Short mmCIF file of C-alpha atoms in Angstrom, two decimals:
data_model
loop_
_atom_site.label_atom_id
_atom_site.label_comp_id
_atom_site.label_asym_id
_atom_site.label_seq_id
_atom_site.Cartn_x
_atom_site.Cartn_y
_atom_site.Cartn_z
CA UNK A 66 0.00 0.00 0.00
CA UNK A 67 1.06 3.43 -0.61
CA UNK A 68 -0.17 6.11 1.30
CA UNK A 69 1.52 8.87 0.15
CA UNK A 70 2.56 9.65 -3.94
CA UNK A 71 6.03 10.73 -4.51
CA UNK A 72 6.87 13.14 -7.10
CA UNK A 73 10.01 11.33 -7.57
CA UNK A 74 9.90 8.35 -10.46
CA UNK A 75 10.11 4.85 -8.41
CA UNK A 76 13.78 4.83 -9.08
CA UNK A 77 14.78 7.78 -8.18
CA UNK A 78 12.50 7.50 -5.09
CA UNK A 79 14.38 3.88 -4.55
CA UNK A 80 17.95 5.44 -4.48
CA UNK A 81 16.98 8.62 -2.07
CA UNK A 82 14.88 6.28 0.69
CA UNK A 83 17.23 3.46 0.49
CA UNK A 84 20.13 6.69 1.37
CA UNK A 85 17.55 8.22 4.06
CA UNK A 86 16.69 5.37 5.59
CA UNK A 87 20.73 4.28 5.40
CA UNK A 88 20.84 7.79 7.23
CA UNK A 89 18.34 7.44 9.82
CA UNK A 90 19.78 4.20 11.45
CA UNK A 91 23.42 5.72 11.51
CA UNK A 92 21.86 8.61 13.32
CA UNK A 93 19.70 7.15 15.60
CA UNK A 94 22.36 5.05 16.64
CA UNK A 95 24.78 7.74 16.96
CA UNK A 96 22.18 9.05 19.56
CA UNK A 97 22.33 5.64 21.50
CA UNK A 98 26.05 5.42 21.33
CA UNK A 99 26.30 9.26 22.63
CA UNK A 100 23.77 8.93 25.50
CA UNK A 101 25.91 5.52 26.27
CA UNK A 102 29.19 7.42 26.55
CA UNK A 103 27.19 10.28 28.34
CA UNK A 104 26.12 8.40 31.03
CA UNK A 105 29.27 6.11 31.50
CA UNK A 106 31.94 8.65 30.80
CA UNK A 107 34.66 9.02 33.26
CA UNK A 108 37.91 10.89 33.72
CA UNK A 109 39.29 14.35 34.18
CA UNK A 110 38.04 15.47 31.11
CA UNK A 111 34.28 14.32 32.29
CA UNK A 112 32.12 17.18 32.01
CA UNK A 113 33.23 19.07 28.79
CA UNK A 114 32.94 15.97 27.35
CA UNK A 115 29.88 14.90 28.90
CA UNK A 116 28.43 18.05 27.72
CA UNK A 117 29.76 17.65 23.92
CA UNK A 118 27.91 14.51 24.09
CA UNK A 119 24.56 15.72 24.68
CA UNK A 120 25.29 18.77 21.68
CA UNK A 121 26.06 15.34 19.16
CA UNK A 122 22.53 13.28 20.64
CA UNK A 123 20.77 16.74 19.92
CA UNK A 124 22.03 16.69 16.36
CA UNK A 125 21.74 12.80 15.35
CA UNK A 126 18.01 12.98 17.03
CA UNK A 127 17.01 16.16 14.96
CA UNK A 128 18.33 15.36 12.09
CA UNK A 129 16.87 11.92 12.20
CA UNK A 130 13.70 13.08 12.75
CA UNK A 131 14.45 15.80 9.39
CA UNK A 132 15.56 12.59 7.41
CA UNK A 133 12.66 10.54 8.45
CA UNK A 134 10.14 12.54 7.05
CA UNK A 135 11.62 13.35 3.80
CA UNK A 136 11.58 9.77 3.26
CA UNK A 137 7.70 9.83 4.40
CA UNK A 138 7.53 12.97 2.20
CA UNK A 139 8.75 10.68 -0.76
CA UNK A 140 6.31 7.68 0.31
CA UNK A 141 8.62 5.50 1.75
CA UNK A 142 7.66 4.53 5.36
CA UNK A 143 10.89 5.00 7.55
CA UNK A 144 12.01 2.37 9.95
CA UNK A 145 13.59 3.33 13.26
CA UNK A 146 12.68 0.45 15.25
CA UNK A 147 14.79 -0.54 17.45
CA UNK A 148 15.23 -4.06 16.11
CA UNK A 149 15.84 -2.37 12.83
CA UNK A 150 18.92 -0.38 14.13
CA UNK A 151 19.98 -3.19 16.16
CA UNK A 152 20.11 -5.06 13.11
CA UNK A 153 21.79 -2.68 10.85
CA UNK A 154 23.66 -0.44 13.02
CA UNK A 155 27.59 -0.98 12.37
CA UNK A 156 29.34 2.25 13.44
CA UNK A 157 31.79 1.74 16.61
CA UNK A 158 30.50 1.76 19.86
CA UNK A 159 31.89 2.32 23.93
CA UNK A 160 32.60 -0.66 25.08
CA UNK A 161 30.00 -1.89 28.56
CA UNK A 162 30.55 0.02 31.66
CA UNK A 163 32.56 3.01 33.03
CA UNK A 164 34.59 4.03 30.21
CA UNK A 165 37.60 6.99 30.15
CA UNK A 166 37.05 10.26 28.74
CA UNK A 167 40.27 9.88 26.50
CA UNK A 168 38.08 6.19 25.11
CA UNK A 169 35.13 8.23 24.93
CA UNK A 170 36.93 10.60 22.48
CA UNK A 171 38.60 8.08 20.29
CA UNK A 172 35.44 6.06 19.97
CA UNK A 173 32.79 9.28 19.33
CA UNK A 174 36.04 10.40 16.56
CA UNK A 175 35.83 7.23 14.79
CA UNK A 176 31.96 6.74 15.32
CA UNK A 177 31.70 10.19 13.38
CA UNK A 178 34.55 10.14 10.65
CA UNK A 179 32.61 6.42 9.60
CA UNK A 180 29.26 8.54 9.26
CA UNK A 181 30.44 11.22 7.57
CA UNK A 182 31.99 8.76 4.89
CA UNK A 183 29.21 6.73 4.80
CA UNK A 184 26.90 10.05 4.30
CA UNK A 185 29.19 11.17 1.04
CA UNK A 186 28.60 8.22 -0.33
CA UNK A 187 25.12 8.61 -0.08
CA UNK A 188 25.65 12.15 -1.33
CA UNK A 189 27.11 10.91 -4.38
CA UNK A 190 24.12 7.96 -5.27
CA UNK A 191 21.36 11.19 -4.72
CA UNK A 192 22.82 13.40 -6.74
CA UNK A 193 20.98 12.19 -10.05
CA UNK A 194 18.14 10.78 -7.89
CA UNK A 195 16.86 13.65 -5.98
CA UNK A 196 18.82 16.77 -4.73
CA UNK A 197 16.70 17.55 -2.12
CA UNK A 198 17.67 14.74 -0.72
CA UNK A 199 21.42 15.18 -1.63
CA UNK A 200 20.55 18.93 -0.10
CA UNK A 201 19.46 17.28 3.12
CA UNK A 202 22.76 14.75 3.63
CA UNK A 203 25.02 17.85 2.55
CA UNK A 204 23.99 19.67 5.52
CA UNK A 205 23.88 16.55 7.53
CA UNK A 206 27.51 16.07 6.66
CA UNK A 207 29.14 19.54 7.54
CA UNK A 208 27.98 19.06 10.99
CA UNK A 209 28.88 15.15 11.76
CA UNK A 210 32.26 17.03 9.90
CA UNK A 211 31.73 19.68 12.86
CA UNK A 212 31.62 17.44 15.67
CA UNK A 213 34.19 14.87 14.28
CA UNK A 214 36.49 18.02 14.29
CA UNK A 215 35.95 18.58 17.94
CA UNK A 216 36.22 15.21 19.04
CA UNK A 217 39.37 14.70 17.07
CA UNK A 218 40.63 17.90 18.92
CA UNK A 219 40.23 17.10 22.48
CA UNK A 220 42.96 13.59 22.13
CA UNK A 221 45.62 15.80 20.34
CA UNK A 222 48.94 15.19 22.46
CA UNK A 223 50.29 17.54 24.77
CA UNK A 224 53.59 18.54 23.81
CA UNK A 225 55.85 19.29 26.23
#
């Protein structure tokens, strides 16, 4: 059944859900792996990076709720369930438990810089299919890039 009409044809509609809904489980389990690390950090470093955590769960949770209903805008029912990002979700994750600031920051880093590649793939297979879309995982993009940036700033070695 289709409740909703695209004005997409069905495969450029394909290729732009198939990215979105690639999208939406990388970023709703980007918010999962952040509250994880928020909860469980530990270390000197605990509450600016406790705090950066929450700024990257904001993001991942907006923008999957942004990516989501483009692909409902398109006709394509999205799937966040959790079984469905359980499933699919391959991006690095804390490990169980307390885990050290310093971990924290090498895990969010790598978590991110995987996303953001992932995403300009995605950018690449939208750009004939629908550049809305391709509009929508641009701007997702410069601010995984953002926050990958920061992350990747706080383990740079102190020189003495």
């Amino acid at each position: 059944m289709t409740a909703v009409r695209s004005t997409l044809t069905d495969e450029a509609r394909r290729v732009a859900c198939e990215a979105l809904q690639d999208t939406l489980v990388d970023l709703l389990g980007l918010s999962l792996i952040g509250k994880q690390a928020h909860w469980n950090i530990v270390g000197p470093r605990f509450r600016s990076i406790h705090l950066q955590l929450d700024e990257v769960v904001s993001a991942a949770r907006n923008f999957a709720d942004t990516v989501a209903e483009r692909s409902a805008a398109l006709g394509v029912p999205p799937d966040g369930r959790p079984e469905t990002v359980a499933k699919t979700f391959t991006l690095p994750a804390p490990k169980e438990g307390w885990v050290r600031d310093s971990d924290v920051v090498r895990v969010m880093a790598e978590a991110l810089q995987d996303a953001v590649g992932r995403l300009r793939e995605r950018i690449g297979t939208t750009e004939k299919a629908d550049l809305v879309t391709q509009d929508l995982l641009i701007g997702i993009t410069a601010e995984l890039e953002k926050q990958r940036w920061m992350f990747d700033a706080e383990n740079v070695p102190h020189e003495d």
